[in-house]
GROMACS .gro file of C-alpha atoms in nm:
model
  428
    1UNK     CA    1  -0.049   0.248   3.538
    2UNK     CA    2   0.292   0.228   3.559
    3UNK     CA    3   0.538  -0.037   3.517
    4UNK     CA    4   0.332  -0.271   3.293
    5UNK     CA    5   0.488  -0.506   3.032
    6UNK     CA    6   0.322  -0.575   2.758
    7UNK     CA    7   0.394  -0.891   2.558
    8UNK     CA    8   0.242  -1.021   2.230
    9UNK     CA    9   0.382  -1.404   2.295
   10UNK     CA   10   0.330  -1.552   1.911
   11UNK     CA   11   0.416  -1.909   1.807
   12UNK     CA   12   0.676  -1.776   1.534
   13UNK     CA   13   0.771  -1.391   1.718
   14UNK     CA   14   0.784  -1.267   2.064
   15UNK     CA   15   0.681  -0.847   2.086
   16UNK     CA   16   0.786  -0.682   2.440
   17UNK     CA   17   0.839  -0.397   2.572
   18UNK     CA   18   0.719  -0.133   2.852
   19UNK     CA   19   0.304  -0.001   2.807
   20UNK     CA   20   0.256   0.339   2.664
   21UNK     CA   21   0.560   0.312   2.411
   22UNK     CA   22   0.541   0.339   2.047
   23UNK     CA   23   0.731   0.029   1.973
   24UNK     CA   24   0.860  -0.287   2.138
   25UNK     CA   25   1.164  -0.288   2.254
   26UNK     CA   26   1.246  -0.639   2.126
   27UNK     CA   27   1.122  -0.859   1.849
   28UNK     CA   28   1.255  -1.216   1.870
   29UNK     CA   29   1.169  -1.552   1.736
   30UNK     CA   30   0.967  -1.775   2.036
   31UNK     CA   31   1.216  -2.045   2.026
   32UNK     CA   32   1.558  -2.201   2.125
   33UNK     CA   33   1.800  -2.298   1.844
   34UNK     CA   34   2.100  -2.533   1.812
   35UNK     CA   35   2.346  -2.450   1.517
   36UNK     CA   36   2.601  -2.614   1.367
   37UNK     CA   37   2.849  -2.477   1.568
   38UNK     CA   38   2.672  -2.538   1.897
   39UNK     CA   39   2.652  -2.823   2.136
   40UNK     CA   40   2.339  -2.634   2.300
   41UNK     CA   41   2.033  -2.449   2.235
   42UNK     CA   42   2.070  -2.096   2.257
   43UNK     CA   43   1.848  -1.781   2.284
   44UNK     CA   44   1.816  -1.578   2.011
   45UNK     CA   45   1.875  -1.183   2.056
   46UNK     CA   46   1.807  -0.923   1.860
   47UNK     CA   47   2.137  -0.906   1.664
   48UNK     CA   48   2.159  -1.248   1.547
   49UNK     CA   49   2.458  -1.292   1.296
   50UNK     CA   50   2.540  -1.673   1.352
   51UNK     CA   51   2.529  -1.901   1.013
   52UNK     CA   52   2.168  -2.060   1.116
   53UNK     CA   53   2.186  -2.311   0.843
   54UNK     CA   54   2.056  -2.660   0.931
   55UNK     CA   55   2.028  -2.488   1.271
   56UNK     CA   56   1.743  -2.732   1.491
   57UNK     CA   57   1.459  -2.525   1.648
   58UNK     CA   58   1.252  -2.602   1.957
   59UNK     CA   59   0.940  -2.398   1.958
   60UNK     CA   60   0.697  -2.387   2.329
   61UNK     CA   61   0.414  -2.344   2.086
   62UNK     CA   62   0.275  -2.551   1.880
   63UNK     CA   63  -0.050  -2.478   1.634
   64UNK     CA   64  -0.082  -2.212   1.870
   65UNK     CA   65  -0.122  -2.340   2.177
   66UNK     CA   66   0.137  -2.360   2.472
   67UNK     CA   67   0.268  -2.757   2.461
   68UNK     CA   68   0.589  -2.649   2.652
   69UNK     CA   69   0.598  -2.472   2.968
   70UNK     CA   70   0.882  -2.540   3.084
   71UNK     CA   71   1.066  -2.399   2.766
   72UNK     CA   72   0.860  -2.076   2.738
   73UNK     CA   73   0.965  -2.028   3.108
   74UNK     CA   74   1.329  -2.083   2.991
   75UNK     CA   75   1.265  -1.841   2.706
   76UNK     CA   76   1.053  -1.522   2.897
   77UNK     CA   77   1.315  -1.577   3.191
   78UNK     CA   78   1.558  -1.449   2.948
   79UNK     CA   79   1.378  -1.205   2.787
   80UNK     CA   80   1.304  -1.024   3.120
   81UNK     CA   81   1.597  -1.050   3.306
   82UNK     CA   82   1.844  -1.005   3.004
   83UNK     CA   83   1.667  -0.808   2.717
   84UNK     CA   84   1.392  -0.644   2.910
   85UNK     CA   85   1.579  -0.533   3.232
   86UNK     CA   86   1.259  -0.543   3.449
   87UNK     CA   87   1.173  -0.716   3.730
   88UNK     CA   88   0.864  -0.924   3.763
   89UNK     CA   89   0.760  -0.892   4.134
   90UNK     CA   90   0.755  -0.529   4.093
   91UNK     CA   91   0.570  -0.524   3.750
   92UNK     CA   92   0.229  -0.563   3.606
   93UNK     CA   93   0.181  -0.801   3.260
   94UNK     CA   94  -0.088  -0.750   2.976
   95UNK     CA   95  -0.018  -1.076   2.765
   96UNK     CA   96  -0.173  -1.172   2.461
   97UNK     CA   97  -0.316  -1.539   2.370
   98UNK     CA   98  -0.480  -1.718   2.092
   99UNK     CA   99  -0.921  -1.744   2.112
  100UNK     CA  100  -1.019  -2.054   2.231
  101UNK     CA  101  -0.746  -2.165   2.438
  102UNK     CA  102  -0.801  -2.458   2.647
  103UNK     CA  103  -0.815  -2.423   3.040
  104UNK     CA  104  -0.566  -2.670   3.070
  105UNK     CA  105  -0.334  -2.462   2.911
  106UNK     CA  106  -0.463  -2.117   3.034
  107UNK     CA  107  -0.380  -2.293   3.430
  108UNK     CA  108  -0.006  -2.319   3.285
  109UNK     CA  109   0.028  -1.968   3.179
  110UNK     CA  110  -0.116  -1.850   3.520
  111UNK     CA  111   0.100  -2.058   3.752
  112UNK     CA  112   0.410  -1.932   3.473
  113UNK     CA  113   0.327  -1.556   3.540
  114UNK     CA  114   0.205  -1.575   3.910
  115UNK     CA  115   0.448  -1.877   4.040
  116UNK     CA  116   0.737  -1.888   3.884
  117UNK     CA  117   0.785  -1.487   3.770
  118UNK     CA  118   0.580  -1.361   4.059
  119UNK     CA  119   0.432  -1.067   3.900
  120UNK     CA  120   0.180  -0.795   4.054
  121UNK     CA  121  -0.113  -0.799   3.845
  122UNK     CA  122  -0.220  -1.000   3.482
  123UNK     CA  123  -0.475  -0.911   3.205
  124UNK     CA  124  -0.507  -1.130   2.930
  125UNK     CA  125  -0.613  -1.017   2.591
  126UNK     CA  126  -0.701  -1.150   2.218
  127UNK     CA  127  -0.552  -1.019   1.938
  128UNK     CA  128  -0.840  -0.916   1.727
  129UNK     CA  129  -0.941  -0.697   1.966
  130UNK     CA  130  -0.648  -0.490   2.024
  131UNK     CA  131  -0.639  -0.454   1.662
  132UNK     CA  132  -0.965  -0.276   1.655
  133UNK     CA  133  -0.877  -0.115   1.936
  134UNK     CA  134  -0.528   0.056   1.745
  135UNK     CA  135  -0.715   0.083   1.438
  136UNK     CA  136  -0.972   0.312   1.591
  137UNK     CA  137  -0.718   0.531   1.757
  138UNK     CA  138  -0.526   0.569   1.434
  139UNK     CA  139  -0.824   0.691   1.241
  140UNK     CA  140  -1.088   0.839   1.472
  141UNK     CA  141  -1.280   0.929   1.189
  142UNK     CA  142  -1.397   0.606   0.998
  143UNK     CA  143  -1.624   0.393   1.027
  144UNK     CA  144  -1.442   0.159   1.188
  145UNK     CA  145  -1.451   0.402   1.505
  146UNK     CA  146  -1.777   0.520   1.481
  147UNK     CA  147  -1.954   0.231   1.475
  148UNK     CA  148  -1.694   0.065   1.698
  149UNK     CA  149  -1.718  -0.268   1.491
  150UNK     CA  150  -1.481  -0.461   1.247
  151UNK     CA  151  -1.369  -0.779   1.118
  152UNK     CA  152  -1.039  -0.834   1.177
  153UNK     CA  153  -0.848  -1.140   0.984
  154UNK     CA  154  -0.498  -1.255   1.119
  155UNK     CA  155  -0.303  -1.444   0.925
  156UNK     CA  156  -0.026  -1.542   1.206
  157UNK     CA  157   0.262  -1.822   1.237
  158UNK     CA  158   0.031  -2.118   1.360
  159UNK     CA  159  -0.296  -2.025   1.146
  160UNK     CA  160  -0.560  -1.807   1.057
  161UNK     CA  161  -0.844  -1.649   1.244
  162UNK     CA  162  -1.202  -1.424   1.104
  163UNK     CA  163  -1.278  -1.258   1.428
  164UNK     CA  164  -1.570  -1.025   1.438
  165UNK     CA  165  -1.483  -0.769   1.729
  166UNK     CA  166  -1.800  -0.552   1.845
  167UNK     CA  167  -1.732  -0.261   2.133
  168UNK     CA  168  -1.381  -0.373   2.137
  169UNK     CA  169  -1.472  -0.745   2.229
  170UNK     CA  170  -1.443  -0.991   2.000
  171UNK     CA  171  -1.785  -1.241   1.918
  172UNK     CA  172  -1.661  -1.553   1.976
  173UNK     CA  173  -1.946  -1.702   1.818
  174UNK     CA  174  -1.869  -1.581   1.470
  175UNK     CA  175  -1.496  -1.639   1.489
  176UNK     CA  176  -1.386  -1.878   1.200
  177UNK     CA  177  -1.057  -2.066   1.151
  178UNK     CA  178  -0.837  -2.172   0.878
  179UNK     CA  179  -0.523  -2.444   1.000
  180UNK     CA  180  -0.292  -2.230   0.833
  181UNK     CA  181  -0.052  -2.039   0.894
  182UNK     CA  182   0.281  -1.920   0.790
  183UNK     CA  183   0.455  -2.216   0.926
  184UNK     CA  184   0.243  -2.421   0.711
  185UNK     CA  185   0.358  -2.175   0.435
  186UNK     CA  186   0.726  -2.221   0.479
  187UNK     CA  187   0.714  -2.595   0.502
  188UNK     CA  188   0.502  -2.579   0.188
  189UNK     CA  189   0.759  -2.400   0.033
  190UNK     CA  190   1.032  -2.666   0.172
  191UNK     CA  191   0.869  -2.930  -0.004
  192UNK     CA  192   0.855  -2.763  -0.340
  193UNK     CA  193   1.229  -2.673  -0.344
  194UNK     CA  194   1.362  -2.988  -0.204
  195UNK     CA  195   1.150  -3.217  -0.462
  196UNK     CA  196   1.298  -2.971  -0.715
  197UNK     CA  197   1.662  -2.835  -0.686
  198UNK     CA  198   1.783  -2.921  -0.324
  199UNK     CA  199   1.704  -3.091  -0.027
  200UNK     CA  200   1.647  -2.769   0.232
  201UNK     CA  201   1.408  -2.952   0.477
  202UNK     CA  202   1.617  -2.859   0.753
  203UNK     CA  203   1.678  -2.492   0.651
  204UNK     CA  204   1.389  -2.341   0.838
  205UNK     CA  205   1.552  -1.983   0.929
  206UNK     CA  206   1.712  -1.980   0.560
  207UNK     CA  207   1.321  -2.046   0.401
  208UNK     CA  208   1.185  -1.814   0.569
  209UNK     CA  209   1.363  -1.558   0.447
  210UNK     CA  210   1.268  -1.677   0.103
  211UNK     CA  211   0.898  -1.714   0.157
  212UNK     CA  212   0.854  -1.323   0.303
  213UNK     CA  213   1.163  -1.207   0.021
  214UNK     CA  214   1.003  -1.381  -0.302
  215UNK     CA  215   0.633  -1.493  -0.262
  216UNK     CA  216   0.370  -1.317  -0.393
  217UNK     CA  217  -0.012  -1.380  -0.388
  218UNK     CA  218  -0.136  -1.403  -0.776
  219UNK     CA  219  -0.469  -1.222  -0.945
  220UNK     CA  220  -0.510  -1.485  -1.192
  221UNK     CA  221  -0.343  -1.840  -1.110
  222UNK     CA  222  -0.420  -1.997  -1.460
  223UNK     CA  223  -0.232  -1.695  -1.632
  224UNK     CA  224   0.081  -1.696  -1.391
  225UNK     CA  225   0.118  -2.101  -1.464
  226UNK     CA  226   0.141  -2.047  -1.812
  227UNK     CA  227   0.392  -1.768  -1.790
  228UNK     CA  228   0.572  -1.962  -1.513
  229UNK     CA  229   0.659  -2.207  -1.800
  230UNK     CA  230   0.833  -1.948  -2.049
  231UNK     CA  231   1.159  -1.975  -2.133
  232UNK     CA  232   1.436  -1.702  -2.102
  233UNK     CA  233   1.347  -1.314  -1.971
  234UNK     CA  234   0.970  -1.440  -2.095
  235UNK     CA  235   0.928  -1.564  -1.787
  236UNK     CA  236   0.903  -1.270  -1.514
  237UNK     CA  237   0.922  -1.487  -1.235
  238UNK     CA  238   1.231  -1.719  -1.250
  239UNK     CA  239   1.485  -1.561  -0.992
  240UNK     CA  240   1.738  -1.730  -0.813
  241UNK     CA  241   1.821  -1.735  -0.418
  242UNK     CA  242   2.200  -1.762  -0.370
  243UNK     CA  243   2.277  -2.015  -0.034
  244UNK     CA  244   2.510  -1.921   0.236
  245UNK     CA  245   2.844  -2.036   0.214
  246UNK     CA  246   2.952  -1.978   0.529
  247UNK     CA  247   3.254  -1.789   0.462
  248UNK     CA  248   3.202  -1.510   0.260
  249UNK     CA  249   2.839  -1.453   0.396
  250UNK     CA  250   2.626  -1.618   0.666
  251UNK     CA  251   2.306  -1.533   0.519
  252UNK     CA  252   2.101  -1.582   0.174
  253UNK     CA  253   2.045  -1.348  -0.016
  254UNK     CA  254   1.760  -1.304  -0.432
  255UNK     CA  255   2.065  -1.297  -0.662
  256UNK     CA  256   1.925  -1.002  -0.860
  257UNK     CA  257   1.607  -0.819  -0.631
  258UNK     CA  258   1.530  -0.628  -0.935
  259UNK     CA  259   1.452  -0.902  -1.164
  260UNK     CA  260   1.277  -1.067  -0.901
  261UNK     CA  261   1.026  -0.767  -0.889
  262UNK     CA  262   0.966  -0.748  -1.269
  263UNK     CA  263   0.623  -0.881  -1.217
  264UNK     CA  264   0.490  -0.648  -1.017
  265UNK     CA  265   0.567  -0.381  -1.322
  266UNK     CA  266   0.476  -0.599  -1.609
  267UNK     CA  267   0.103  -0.604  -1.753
  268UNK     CA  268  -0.039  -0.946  -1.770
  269UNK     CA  269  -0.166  -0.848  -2.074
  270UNK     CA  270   0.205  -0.789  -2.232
  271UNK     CA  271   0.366  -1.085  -2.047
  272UNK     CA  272   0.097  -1.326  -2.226
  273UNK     CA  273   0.210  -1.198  -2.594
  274UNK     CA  274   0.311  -1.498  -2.808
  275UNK     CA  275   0.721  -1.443  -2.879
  276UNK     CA  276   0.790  -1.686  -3.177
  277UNK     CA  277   1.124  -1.663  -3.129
  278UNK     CA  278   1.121  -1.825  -2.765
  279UNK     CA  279   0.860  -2.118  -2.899
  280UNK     CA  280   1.087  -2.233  -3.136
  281UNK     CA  281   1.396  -2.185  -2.949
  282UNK     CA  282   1.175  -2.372  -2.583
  283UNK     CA  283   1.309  -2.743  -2.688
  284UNK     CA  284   1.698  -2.623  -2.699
  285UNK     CA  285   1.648  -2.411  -2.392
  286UNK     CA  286   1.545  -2.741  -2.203
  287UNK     CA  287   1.769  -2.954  -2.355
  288UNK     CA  288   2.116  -2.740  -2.238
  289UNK     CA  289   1.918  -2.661  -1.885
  290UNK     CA  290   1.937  -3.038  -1.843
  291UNK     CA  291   2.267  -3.049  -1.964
  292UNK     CA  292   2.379  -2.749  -1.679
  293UNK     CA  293   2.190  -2.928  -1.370
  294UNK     CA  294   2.451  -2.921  -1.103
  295UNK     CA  295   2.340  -3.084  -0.760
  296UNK     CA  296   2.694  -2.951  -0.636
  297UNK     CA  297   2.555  -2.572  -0.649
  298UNK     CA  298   2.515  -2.325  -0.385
  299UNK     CA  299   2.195  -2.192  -0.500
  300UNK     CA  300   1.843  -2.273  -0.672
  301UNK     CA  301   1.580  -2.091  -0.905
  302UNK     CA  302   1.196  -2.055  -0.831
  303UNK     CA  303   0.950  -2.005  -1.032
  304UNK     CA  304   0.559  -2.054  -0.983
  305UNK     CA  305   0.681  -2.156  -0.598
  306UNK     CA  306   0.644  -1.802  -0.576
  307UNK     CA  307   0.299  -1.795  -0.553
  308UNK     CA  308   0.165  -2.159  -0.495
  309UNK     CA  309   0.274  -2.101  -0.132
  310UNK     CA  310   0.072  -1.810  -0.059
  311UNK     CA  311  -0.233  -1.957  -0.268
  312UNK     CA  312  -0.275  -2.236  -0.031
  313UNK     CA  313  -0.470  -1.922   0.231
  314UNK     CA  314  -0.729  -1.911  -0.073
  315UNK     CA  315  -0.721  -2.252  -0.220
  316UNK     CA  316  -0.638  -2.525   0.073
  317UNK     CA  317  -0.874  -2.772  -0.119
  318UNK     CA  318  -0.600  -2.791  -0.382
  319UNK     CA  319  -0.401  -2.932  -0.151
  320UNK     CA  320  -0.677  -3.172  -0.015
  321UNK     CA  321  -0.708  -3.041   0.291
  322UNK     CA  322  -1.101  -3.012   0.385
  323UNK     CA  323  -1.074  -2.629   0.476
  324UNK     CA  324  -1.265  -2.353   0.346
  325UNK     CA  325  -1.081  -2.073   0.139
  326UNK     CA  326  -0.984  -1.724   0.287
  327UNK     CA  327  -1.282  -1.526   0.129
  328UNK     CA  328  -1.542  -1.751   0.214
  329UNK     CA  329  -1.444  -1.791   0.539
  330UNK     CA  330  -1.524  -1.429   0.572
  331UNK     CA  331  -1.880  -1.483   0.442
  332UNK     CA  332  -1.965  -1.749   0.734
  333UNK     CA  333  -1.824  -1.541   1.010
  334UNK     CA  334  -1.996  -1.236   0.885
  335UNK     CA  335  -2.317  -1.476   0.840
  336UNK     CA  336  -2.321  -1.556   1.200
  337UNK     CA  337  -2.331  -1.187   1.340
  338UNK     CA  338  -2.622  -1.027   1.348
  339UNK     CA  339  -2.788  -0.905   1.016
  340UNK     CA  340  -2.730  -0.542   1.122
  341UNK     CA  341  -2.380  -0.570   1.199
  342UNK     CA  342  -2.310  -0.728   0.852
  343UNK     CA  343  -2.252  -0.426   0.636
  344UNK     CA  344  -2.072  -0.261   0.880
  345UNK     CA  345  -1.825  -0.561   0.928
  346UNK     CA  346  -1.789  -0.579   0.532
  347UNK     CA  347  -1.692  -0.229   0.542
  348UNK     CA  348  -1.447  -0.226   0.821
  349UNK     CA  349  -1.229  -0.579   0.692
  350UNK     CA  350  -0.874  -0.545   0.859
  351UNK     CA  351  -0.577  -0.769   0.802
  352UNK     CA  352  -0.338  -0.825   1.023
  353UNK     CA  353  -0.024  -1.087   1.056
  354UNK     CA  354   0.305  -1.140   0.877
  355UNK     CA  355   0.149  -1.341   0.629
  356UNK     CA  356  -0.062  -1.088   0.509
  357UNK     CA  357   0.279  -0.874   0.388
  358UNK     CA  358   0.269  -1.062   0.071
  359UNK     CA  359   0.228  -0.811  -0.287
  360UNK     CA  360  -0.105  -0.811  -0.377
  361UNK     CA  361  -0.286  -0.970  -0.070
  362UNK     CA  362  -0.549  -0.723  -0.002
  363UNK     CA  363  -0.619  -0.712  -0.395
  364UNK     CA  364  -0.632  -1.084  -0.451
  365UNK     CA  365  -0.866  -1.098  -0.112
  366UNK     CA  366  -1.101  -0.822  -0.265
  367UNK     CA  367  -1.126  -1.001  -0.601
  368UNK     CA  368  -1.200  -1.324  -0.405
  369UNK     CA  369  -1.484  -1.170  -0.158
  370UNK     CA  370  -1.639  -0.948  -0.390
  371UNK     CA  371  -1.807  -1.221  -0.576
  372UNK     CA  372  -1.977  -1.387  -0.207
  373UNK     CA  373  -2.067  -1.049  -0.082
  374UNK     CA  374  -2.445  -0.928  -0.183
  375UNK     CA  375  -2.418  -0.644  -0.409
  376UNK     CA  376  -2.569  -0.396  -0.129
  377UNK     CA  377  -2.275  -0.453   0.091
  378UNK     CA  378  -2.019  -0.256  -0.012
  379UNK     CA  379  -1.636  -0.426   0.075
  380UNK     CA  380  -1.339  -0.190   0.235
  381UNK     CA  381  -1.027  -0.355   0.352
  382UNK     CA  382  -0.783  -0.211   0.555
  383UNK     CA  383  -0.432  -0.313   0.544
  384UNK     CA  384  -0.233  -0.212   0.802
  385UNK     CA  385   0.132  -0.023   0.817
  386UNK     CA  386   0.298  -0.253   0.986
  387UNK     CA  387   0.082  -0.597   1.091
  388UNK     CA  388   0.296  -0.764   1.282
  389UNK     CA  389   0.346  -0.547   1.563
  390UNK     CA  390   0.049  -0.319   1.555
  391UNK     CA  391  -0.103  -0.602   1.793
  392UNK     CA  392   0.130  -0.474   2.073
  393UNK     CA  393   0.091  -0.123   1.965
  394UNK     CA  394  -0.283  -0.228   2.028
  395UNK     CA  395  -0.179  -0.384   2.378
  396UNK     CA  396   0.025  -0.056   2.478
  397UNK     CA  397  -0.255   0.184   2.389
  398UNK     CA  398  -0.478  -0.056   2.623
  399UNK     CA  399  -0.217  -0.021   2.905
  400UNK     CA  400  -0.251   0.375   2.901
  401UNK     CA  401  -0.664   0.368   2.967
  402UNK     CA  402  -0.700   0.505   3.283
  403UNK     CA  403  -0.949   0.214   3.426
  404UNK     CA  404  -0.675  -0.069   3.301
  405UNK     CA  405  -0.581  -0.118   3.662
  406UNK     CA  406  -0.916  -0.210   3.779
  407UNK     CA  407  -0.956  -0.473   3.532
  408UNK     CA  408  -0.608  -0.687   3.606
  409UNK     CA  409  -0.603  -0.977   3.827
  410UNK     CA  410  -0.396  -0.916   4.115
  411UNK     CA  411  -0.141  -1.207   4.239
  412UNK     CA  412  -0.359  -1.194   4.566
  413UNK     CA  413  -0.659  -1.301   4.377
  414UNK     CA  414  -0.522  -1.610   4.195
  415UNK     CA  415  -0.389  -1.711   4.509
  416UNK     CA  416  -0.773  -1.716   4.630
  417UNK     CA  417  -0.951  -1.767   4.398
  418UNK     CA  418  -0.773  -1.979   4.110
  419UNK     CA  419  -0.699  -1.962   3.743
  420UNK     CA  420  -1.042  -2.010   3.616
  421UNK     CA  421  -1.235  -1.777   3.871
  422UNK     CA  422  -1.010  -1.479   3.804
  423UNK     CA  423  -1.014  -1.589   3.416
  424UNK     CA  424  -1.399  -1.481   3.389
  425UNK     CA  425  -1.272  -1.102   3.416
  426UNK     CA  426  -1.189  -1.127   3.091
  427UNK     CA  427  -1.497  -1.130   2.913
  428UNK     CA  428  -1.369  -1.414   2.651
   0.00000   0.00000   0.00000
């Protein structure tokens, strides 16, 4: 079919781009921001170099789920006509959209494609199942593809889902949700820093880039604490993130990337040695880093920030939220499949979303799952090259089936029929 867009609308990125290419042709945060500089929201483009600090966001999503139509029209009108070159009455649209999304909300994205855009024909997907779907092309031999089955977790922007996905359609009944996400993450990470060095509460764009440049998941969260409280090069994870001035450069930036990666080399083993020498030298060090506090300074050390944020995916009850942890989450939506499909699904785990790019995620999940599993089931996760936009490659690959066509909803249908007639084509 040609002509088809195909656009992966997330709550924190928006992937487009034309069906049956490798890549998107443009990756851009879903939202309109307001710097410093500005008197009015603006669109972001791919090249952003404008100082975004204390820049104010508006986002048309919200915990997922569209709250904003008239913005994400503002947004996707600019996206097509300016970044996209295409025109919608002359176009078909594969567009992707979180499980479970109300019919309320599904009746605004139909009267946003078909009314206002005007385009041809619309198939909706989830993501989970154009996951599977790339997955299996990329490795025609695995299980995965053979038994056309998998469990795919995505950790995205607004939270995180366990969706079993059997024949390339995903069980709704065994999906299983976590409320978070990495927005949660970031403001998580706000918190910390502003309670200890500076107030950055309003530096979303800026703590972002520290959350996906410094955070790390950790294999043993009693051992990192007590390193975390060394003094000196003891402790492998103090690094500091130097702020934007605004003059000499517009962006933050890890003062020294290769200390902040010593961790990843270092043996917990070795990094637990007693050092005498820093013991009785630990009250000094405190007393002259109290002494040097400067709440003038254009930049701020973390230390066991680095991976408190990403813990809260496989400890929210340390935070008090009433949510089950990341591994066990798995175990109750590979509980409600059927007991045949539960090996299978243990074996063909696949982890998608930009939150799952932290070090040491897949490790930390098998350490975590291996435990809940029943020793007969063996555990495989799959971690993918790229997870952010592998759900589009997924959506492209879908596009280039030759019996896509027959499964759209044509404008001239809606017009009959309605949103939630022509919705039941979807099978979800």
């Amino acid at each position: 079919m040609s002509n088809v867009v195909v656009l992966d609308n997330g709550g924190g990125l928006i992937k487009a781009g034309q069906g049956g290419e490798r890549d998107p042709a443009v990756v851009i945060p879903n939202c309109l921001y307001r710097p410093l500089t500005s008197k009015k929201f603006l669109h972001p483009t791919t090249t952003t170099e404008e100082d975004l600090t204390s820049a104010a966001i508006r986002r048309p999503i919200d915990r997922g789920y569209l709250i904003n139509p008239d913005l994400q029209r503002d947004i996707w009108s600019h996206l097509f006509n300016s970044l996209l070159h295409v025109s919608p009455s002359s176009s078909s649209l594969l567009l992707t959209e979180p499980l479970f999304s109300l019919p309320s909300i599904q009746r605004s994205t139909d009267e946003l494609i078909f009314e206002d855009f005007g385009f041809n024909s619309l198939f909706v997907a989830d993501s989970p199942s154009l996951v599977h779907l790339y997955e299996s092309s990329r490795r025609p031999d695995s299980l995965l593809s053979e038994a056309q089955c998998s469990l795919v977790v995505d950790c995205g922007f607004s939270f995180t889902h366990v969706a079993p996905v059997f024949q390339n359609c995903t069980l709704n009944y065994g999906v299983k949700r976590i409320d978070l996400g990495g927005k949660a993450l970031t403001n998580y990470l706000k918190e910390l820093v502003s309670y200890r060095s500076i107030n950055v509460m309003d530096e979303t764009f800026l703590m972002d880039d520290v959350k996906e440049k410094l955070c790390f998941v950790s294999l043993d969260v009693e051992t990192d604490l007590q390193i975390a409280r060394k003094q000196g090069k003891d402790n492998l994870f103090r690094c500091t993130y130097v702020l934007p001035d605004g003059v000499t450069h517009k962006k933050g930036y890890v003062e020294d990337p290769e200390a902040a990666q010593r961790h990843l080399r270092a043996s917990p083993s070795a990094a637990m040695e007693p050092n005498k020498e820093a013991y009785q030298l630990e009250t000094i060090a405190k007393t002259e880093e109290r002494k040097r506090v400067d709440l003038t300074k254009n930049e701020f050390d973390l230390m066991n920030e680095r991976f408190l944020v990403p813990e809260m995916i496989f400890q929210p009850a340390d935070l008090g939220m009433n949510e089950a942890g990341l591994a066990e989450c798995i175990v109750r939506a590979v509980n409600a499949c059927h007991p045949y499909l539960r090996p299978v699904l243990y074996q063909s785990i696949i982890l998608t979303g930009g939150s799952t790019l932290f070090p040491r995620f897949a490790e930390r999940l098998q350490k975590d799952l291996r435990p809940l599993v029943p020793h007969e089931y063996q555990v495989k996760i799959t971690t993918q090259n790229d997870p952010i936009l592998d759900v589009w490659r997924g959506g492209s690959l879908l596009v280039s089936s030759p019996n896509f066509e027959s499964t759209c909803v044509t404008k001239a249908e809606y017009e009959e029929h309605g949103s939630a007639r022509c919705r039941r084509r979807y099978f979800h």
